[in-house]
Coordinates of C-alpha atoms and ligand atoms in Angstrom, one line a residue:
M1 CA 12.5 -29.4 63.9
N2 CA 10.0 -26.5 64.1
D3 CA 6.5 -26.9 65.4
L4 CA 5.0 -27.3 61.9
D5 CA 7.4 -30.2 61.1
Q6 CA 6.4 -31.8 64.3
L7 CA 2.8 -31.4 63.5
V8 CA 3.3 -33.1 60.1
Q9 CA 5.2 -35.9 61.7
S10 CA 2.5 -36.5 64.3
A11 CA -0.3 -36.4 61.7
T12 CA 1.6 -38.9 59.5
A13 CA 2.1 -41.2 62.5
D14 CA -1.6 -41.0 63.5
F15 CA -2.7 -41.7 60.0
G16 CA -0.3 -44.6 59.8
A17 CA -1.7 -46.1 63.0
A18 CA -5.3 -45.9 61.8
P19 CA -6.3 -49.5 61.0
S20 CA -9.4 -48.8 59.0
P21 CA -10.8 -46.1 56.8
A22 CA -13.3 -45.0 59.5
E23 CA -10.5 -44.5 62.1
L24 CA -8.5 -42.7 59.5
E25 CA -11.3 -40.2 59.1
N26 CA -11.3 -39.6 62.9
A27 CA -7.6 -38.9 62.8
K28 CA -8.1 -36.5 59.9
A29 CA -10.7 -34.6 61.9
R30 CA -8.1 -34.2 64.7
F31 CA -5.8 -32.3 62.3
L32 CA -7.9 -30.9 59.5
G33 CA -11.4 -30.8 61.0
K34 CA -13.2 -27.6 62.2
A35 CA -11.6 -27.8 65.6
G36 CA -8.5 -29.6 64.3
R37 CA -5.0 -28.5 65.0
V38 CA -4.2 -27.0 61.6
T39 CA -7.4 -25.0 61.7
E40 CA -6.5 -23.7 65.2
L41 CA -3.1 -22.6 63.8
L42 CA -4.8 -20.7 61.0
K43 CA -7.1 -19.0 63.4
G44 CA -4.0 -17.9 65.4
L45 CA -2.9 -15.9 62.3
A46 CA -5.4 -13.1 63.1
A47 CA -3.3 -11.9 65.9
L48 CA -0.2 -11.4 63.8
S49 CA 1.1 -8.4 61.9
P50 CA 0.6 -8.4 58.1
D51 CA 4.2 -9.5 57.4
E52 CA 4.3 -12.2 60.0
K53 CA 0.8 -13.3 58.8
K54 CA 2.2 -13.7 55.2
S55 CA 5.2 -15.9 56.1
R56 CA 3.5 -17.9 58.9
G57 CA 0.4 -18.4 56.7
A58 CA 2.6 -19.8 53.9
D59 CA 4.3 -22.2 56.3
I60 CA 1.1 -23.4 57.8
N61 CA -0.4 -23.9 54.3
Q62 CA 2.6 -25.9 53.2
A63 CA 2.4 -28.1 56.4
K64 CA -1.4 -28.5 55.7
Q65 CA -0.6 -29.8 52.2
R66 CA 1.9 -32.3 53.5
I67 CA -0.7 -33.5 56.0
E68 CA -3.2 -33.9 53.2
A69 CA -0.7 -35.8 51.1
A70 CA 0.0 -38.1 54.1
L71 CA -3.8 -38.6 54.5
Q72 CA -4.2 -39.5 50.8
A73 CA -1.3 -41.9 50.9
R74 CA -2.8 -43.7 53.9
R75 CA -6.2 -43.8 52.3
D76 CA -4.7 -45.4 49.2
A77 CA -2.7 -47.9 51.3
L78 CA -5.9 -48.9 53.3
A79 CA -7.9 -49.3 50.0
A80 CA -5.2 -51.4 48.5
A81 CA -5.0 -53.6 51.6
E82 CA -8.8 -54.1 51.6
L83 CA -8.8 -55.1 47.9
E84 CA -6.0 -57.5 48.6
A85 CA -7.9 -59.1 51.5
Q86 CA -11.0 -59.4 49.4
L87 CA -9.1 -61.1 46.5
Q88 CA -7.5 -63.5 49.0
A89 CA -10.9 -64.4 50.4
E90 CA -12.4 -64.9 47.0
A91 CA -9.5 -66.7 45.6
L92 CA -10.4 -69.2 42.9
D93 CA -8.0 -72.0 42.0
V94 CA -8.7 -72.2 38.3
T95 CA -6.4 -75.2 38.1
L96 CA -8.7 -77.4 40.2
P97 CA -10.4 -80.2 38.2
G98 CA -14.1 -79.7 37.5
R99 CA -16.7 -81.4 39.7
G100 CA -18.1 -83.5 36.9
R101 CA -21.7 -84.3 36.3
G102 CA -23.5 -86.8 38.5
Q103 CA -24.0 -89.9 36.4
G104 CA -27.6 -91.2 36.4
G105 CA -28.6 -94.8 36.1
L106 CA -31.7 -96.8 35.1
H107 CA -34.3 -97.3 37.8
P108 CA -34.2 -101.0 39.0
V109 CA -37.8 -101.5 37.8
S110 CA -36.9 -100.1 34.3
R111 CA -34.0 -102.6 34.2
T112 CA -36.4 -105.4 34.9
L113 CA -38.8 -104.2 32.2
Q114 CA -36.0 -104.0 29.7
R115 CA -34.9 -107.5 30.7
I116 CA -38.5 -108.8 30.3
E117 CA -38.8 -107.2 26.9
A118 CA -35.4 -108.6 25.7
I119 CA -36.3 -112.1 26.8
F120 CA -39.8 -112.2 25.3
G121 CA -38.4 -110.3 22.3
S122 CA -36.1 -113.2 21.7
M123 CA -39.1 -115.5 21.6
G124 CA -40.8 -113.4 19.0
F125 CA -43.1 -111.3 21.2
D126 CA -44.0 -107.8 20.2
V127 CA -44.1 -105.1 22.9
A128 CA -47.2 -102.9 23.2
D129 CA -48.1 -99.8 25.1
G130 CA -51.5 -98.6 26.1
P131 CA -53.5 -96.0 28.0
E132 CA -53.4 -95.8 31.8
I133 CA -56.8 -94.2 31.9
E134 CA -58.9 -97.0 30.6
T135 CA -62.6 -97.6 30.0
D136 CA -64.5 -99.7 32.4
W137 CA -65.4 -101.9 29.4
M138 CA -61.8 -102.7 28.6
S139 CA -60.7 -103.1 32.2
F140 CA -63.5 -105.5 33.1
T141 CA -66.4 -106.2 30.8
A142 CA -64.4 -107.2 27.7
L143 CA -62.4 -109.5 30.0
N144 CA -65.5 -111.5 30.8
N145 CA -65.9 -109.6 34.1
P146 CA -69.5 -108.2 33.8
E147 CA -70.8 -105.2 35.5
N148 CA -71.7 -105.8 39.2
H149 CA -69.9 -109.2 39.2
P150 CA -68.2 -109.8 42.5
A151 CA -65.0 -110.8 40.8
R152 CA -64.4 -107.1 40.0
S153 CA -63.5 -106.6 43.7
M154 CA -60.3 -108.6 43.1
Q155 CA -59.1 -105.5 41.4
D156 CA -60.9 -102.7 43.2
T157 CA -59.8 -99.7 41.4
F158 CA -59.6 -95.9 41.1
Y159 CA -62.6 -94.6 39.1
V160 CA -62.4 -91.4 37.1
D161 CA -65.5 -89.3 37.4
M162 CA -65.8 -89.0 33.6
K163 CA -67.1 -91.0 30.6
D164 CA -65.5 -91.4 27.2
A165 CA -67.1 -90.4 23.9
Q166 CA -69.2 -93.6 23.9
G167 CA -70.4 -93.0 27.4
R168 CA -68.2 -95.6 29.1
W169 CA -67.0 -94.9 32.5
L170 CA -63.2 -94.4 32.9
N171 CA -60.8 -95.7 35.5
L172 CA -57.1 -96.0 36.2
R173 CA -56.4 -99.4 34.8
P174 CA -56.1 -102.0 37.6
H175 CA -54.1 -104.4 35.4
T176 CA -52.5 -104.5 32.0
S177 CA -55.0 -107.1 30.8
P178 CA -57.0 -104.5 28.7
M179 CA -54.0 -104.5 26.4
Q180 CA -54.9 -108.0 25.4
V181 CA -58.1 -106.7 23.9
R182 CA -56.7 -103.5 22.4
Y183 CA -53.8 -105.3 20.8
A184 CA -55.8 -108.3 19.6
Q185 CA -58.6 -106.1 18.1
A186 CA -56.1 -104.1 16.2
H187 CA -54.3 -107.2 15.0
A188 CA -57.5 -108.8 13.9
A189 CA -58.5 -105.7 12.0
R190 CA -55.1 -105.3 10.4
H191 CA -55.1 -108.9 9.2
A192 CA -58.8 -109.1 8.2
G193 CA -59.2 -111.5 5.3
V194 CA -55.6 -112.7 5.6
E195 CA -55.5 -116.6 5.6
P196 CA -54.2 -117.8 7.9
M197 CA -54.1 -114.9 10.3
P198 CA -50.6 -114.5 11.7
E199 CA -50.4 -115.5 15.4
I200 CA -50.7 -112.8 18.1
R201 CA -47.7 -112.8 20.3
V202 CA -47.3 -109.7 22.5
I203 CA -46.3 -108.4 25.9
A204 CA -47.6 -105.2 27.3
P205 CA -45.7 -103.7 30.2
G206 CA -46.8 -100.6 32.1
R207 CA -48.1 -98.8 35.1
T208 CA -51.3 -100.0 36.9
Y209 CA -53.3 -98.7 39.8
R210 CA -55.2 -100.2 42.8
V211 CA -56.5 -99.2 46.2
D212 CA -53.7 -101.0 48.0
S213 CA -50.7 -99.8 50.1
D214 CA -48.3 -101.8 52.3
A215 CA -44.8 -103.2 52.2
T216 CA -45.6 -105.3 49.2
H217 CA -48.4 -103.2 47.5
S218 CA -48.3 -99.7 46.2
P219 CA -51.3 -97.8 44.8
M220 CA -49.2 -97.4 41.6
F221 CA -47.3 -100.5 40.5
H222 CA -46.2 -102.2 37.3
Q223 CA -47.6 -105.2 35.4
C224 CA -46.6 -106.9 32.3
E225 CA -49.2 -108.7 30.3
G226 CA -48.5 -111.5 27.9
L227 CA -50.6 -113.0 25.1
W228 CA -50.1 -115.7 22.6
I229 CA -53.1 -116.6 20.4
G230 CA -53.1 -118.9 17.4
E231 CA -54.9 -121.9 16.1
N232 CA -53.2 -124.4 18.2
I233 CA -51.7 -122.7 21.3
S234 CA -52.2 -124.7 24.5
F235 CA -51.6 -124.6 28.2
K236 CA -48.5 -126.7 27.5
D237 CA -47.1 -123.8 25.6
L238 CA -47.8 -121.4 28.5
K239 CA -45.9 -123.7 30.8
S240 CA -42.9 -124.0 28.6
V241 CA -42.7 -120.3 27.6
F242 CA -43.2 -118.9 31.1
S243 CA -40.9 -121.4 32.8
D244 CA -38.3 -120.7 30.2
F245 CA -38.7 -116.9 30.7
L246 CA -38.3 -117.3 34.5
R247 CA -35.1 -119.3 34.2
Q248 CA -33.6 -116.7 31.8
F249 CA -34.8 -113.8 34.0
F250 CA -33.2 -115.2 37.2
E251 CA -30.3 -116.7 35.2
T252 CA -30.6 -120.1 36.9
D253 CA -32.0 -123.5 36.0
D254 CA -32.2 -124.3 39.7
L255 CA -35.7 -122.9 39.9
D256 CA -39.0 -124.8 40.5
V257 CA -42.0 -123.5 38.8
R258 CA -45.5 -124.5 39.6
F259 CA -48.9 -123.7 38.1
R260 CA -51.4 -123.6 41.0
P261 CA -55.1 -123.8 40.0
S262 CA -56.8 -120.4 40.5
F263 CA -59.6 -118.2 39.2
F264 CA -59.5 -115.3 36.8
P265 CA -62.7 -114.3 34.8
F266 CA -60.6 -114.0 31.6
T267 CA -59.1 -117.4 31.6
E268 CA -60.3 -121.0 31.9
P269 CA -58.5 -122.9 33.3
S270 CA -56.6 -120.3 35.3
A271 CA -53.4 -120.7 37.3
E272 CA -51.2 -118.7 39.6
V273 CA -47.5 -119.1 38.8
D274 CA -45.3 -119.8 41.8
I275 CA -41.5 -120.2 41.8
A276 CA -39.1 -121.6 44.4
F277 CA -35.3 -121.1 44.3
A278 CA -33.1 -124.1 45.0
S279 CA -30.6 -122.0 46.9
G280 CA -30.1 -118.5 48.3
P281 CA -31.9 -116.8 51.2
L282 CA -35.4 -117.6 49.8
K283 CA -34.5 -121.3 49.2
G284 CA -37.5 -123.6 49.0
R285 CA -40.2 -120.9 49.6
W286 CA -43.0 -120.7 47.1
L287 CA -43.4 -117.2 45.8
E288 CA -46.2 -116.0 43.6
V289 CA -45.1 -114.1 40.5
A290 CA -47.9 -114.2 38.0
G291 CA -51.5 -115.1 37.1
S292 CA -52.1 -117.0 33.9
G293 CA -54.4 -119.3 32.0
Q294 CA -56.0 -120.3 28.7
V295 CA -57.9 -117.3 27.4
H296 CA -61.7 -117.6 27.9
P297 CA -63.8 -118.0 24.7
N298 CA -65.8 -114.8 25.6
V299 CA -62.6 -112.8 25.7
V300 CA -61.4 -114.2 22.3
R301 CA -64.8 -113.2 20.9
N302 CA -64.2 -109.6 22.2
Y303 CA -60.9 -109.6 20.4
G304 CA -63.1 -109.9 17.2
L305 CA -61.9 -113.5 16.6
D306 CA -63.8 -116.8 16.4
P307 CA -63.2 -118.8 19.7
E308 CA -63.9 -122.0 17.8
R309 CA -60.8 -121.4 15.8
Y310 CA -58.5 -119.3 17.9
I311 CA -57.1 -120.3 21.2
G312 CA -54.1 -119.4 23.4
F313 CA -52.8 -118.3 26.7
A314 CA -52.3 -115.1 28.6
F315 CA -50.4 -114.1 31.7
G316 CA -50.0 -111.1 33.9
M317 CA -46.9 -110.7 36.0
G318 CA -45.6 -108.2 38.5
P319 CA -42.2 -106.7 37.5
D320 CA -41.9 -104.9 40.8
R321 CA -42.1 -108.3 42.6
L322 CA -39.6 -109.8 40.2
T323 CA -37.2 -106.8 40.8
M324 CA -37.5 -107.3 44.6
L325 CA -36.7 -111.0 44.2
R326 CA -33.8 -110.4 41.8
Y327 CA -32.1 -107.8 43.9
G328 CA -33.3 -108.9 47.4
V329 CA -35.3 -105.8 48.2
S330 CA -37.8 -106.3 51.0
D331 CA -40.0 -103.2 50.7
L332 CA -41.7 -102.3 47.5
R333 CA -42.3 -98.7 48.5
L334 CA -38.5 -98.1 48.2
F335 CA -38.9 -98.2 44.4
F336 CA -41.2 -95.2 44.3
E337 CA -39.8 -92.9 47.0
G338 CA -37.0 -91.6 44.8
D339 CA -34.4 -91.7 47.5
L340 CA -31.0 -91.6 45.7
R341 CA -29.3 -93.5 48.5
F342 CA -31.4 -96.5 47.5
L343 CA -31.5 -95.9 43.8
S344 CA -27.8 -95.2 43.2
Q345 CA -27.0 -98.8 44.4
F346 CA -28.4 -100.0 41.0
K347 CA -26.2 -97.8 38.8
Ligands
LIG1 N1 -54.8 -109.3 35.4 C1 -54.5 -110.3 36.5 C2 -54.3 -109.5 37.8 O1 -54.0 -108.3 37.7 C3 -53.3 -111.1 36.2 C4 -53.6 -112.1 35.1 C5 -54.1 -113.3 35.4 C6 -53.4 -111.7 33.8 C7 -54.3 -114.2 34.4 C8 -53.6 -112.6 32.8 C9 -54.1 -113.9 33.1 O2 -53.5 -112.3 31.5 O3 -54.3 -114.8 32.1 O4 -54.4 -110.0 38.8

């Protein structure tokens, strides 16, 4: 083996030992660079006679070409290895099953509202919806709660610094009771001159707002109003309808219901509705679930109806409270924090 064959062999071995493109370029410099061994050989030609120069020059050039070919082969090999490694790292198993979409569920309070609507629906009640930004007149005055009356503080509310077109102050409604007036007024107008006027039977579920915040009160909460007005609707009907609703809602007849005398400006007489379960963790404890009463004649007048002729009952209950009782939830705020660990239990 002549010196040039040895040189090619040593270059090929060096290139083969280079683990990365950067080190391969260093190895290349040792042979083909300015001070590389091939370059040194070519410089040595200067000292030779013209004939020797010709044959030696041709041999060196051939060796140089073989070294360049070995370099290219190693470059290709390194590039292929790098691509292979990258493909391995990014390997995708296209045969894996998809991750699927997370399945949502109804919020527990929405479930309760649907339940309430279904039960009252089966008793012939319509369902009405109304504005959450309400006029002071609808929230209080029309409900027999005059301006500056201390009873307004029972529902201390969020006022909006704005008036409506008729110059009435606006607030975030503190209860769903304004819907009694809105619905009854529309009903009376729709049936004007119809004899006899069909009865009013409606529930109005929705969001309500008060300056209140603790484990059982949230500044935003839900209420569901109920109203039944006709020519002969009495407190006796309130008791049977509401007791029947509660037994259906909680799916038990083992439930005591009591109407405890109370005060609301819009009803006379008024009662707080309490329930007590006959079994379970809350057994025997009286729990307040609604306010109710026989609608005050002043309120019936504000419906646009004659209180000498039309009479009936109203109630306002707390669906959030009912949801807590039904599912055994102890902190109301959990309903409104949006924590999926809590909510997904109701799917
Ligand atoms: N609006 C009352 C409240 O938020 C609840 C209520 C009591 C509604 C008696 C009624 C009713 O319709 O008759 O505390």
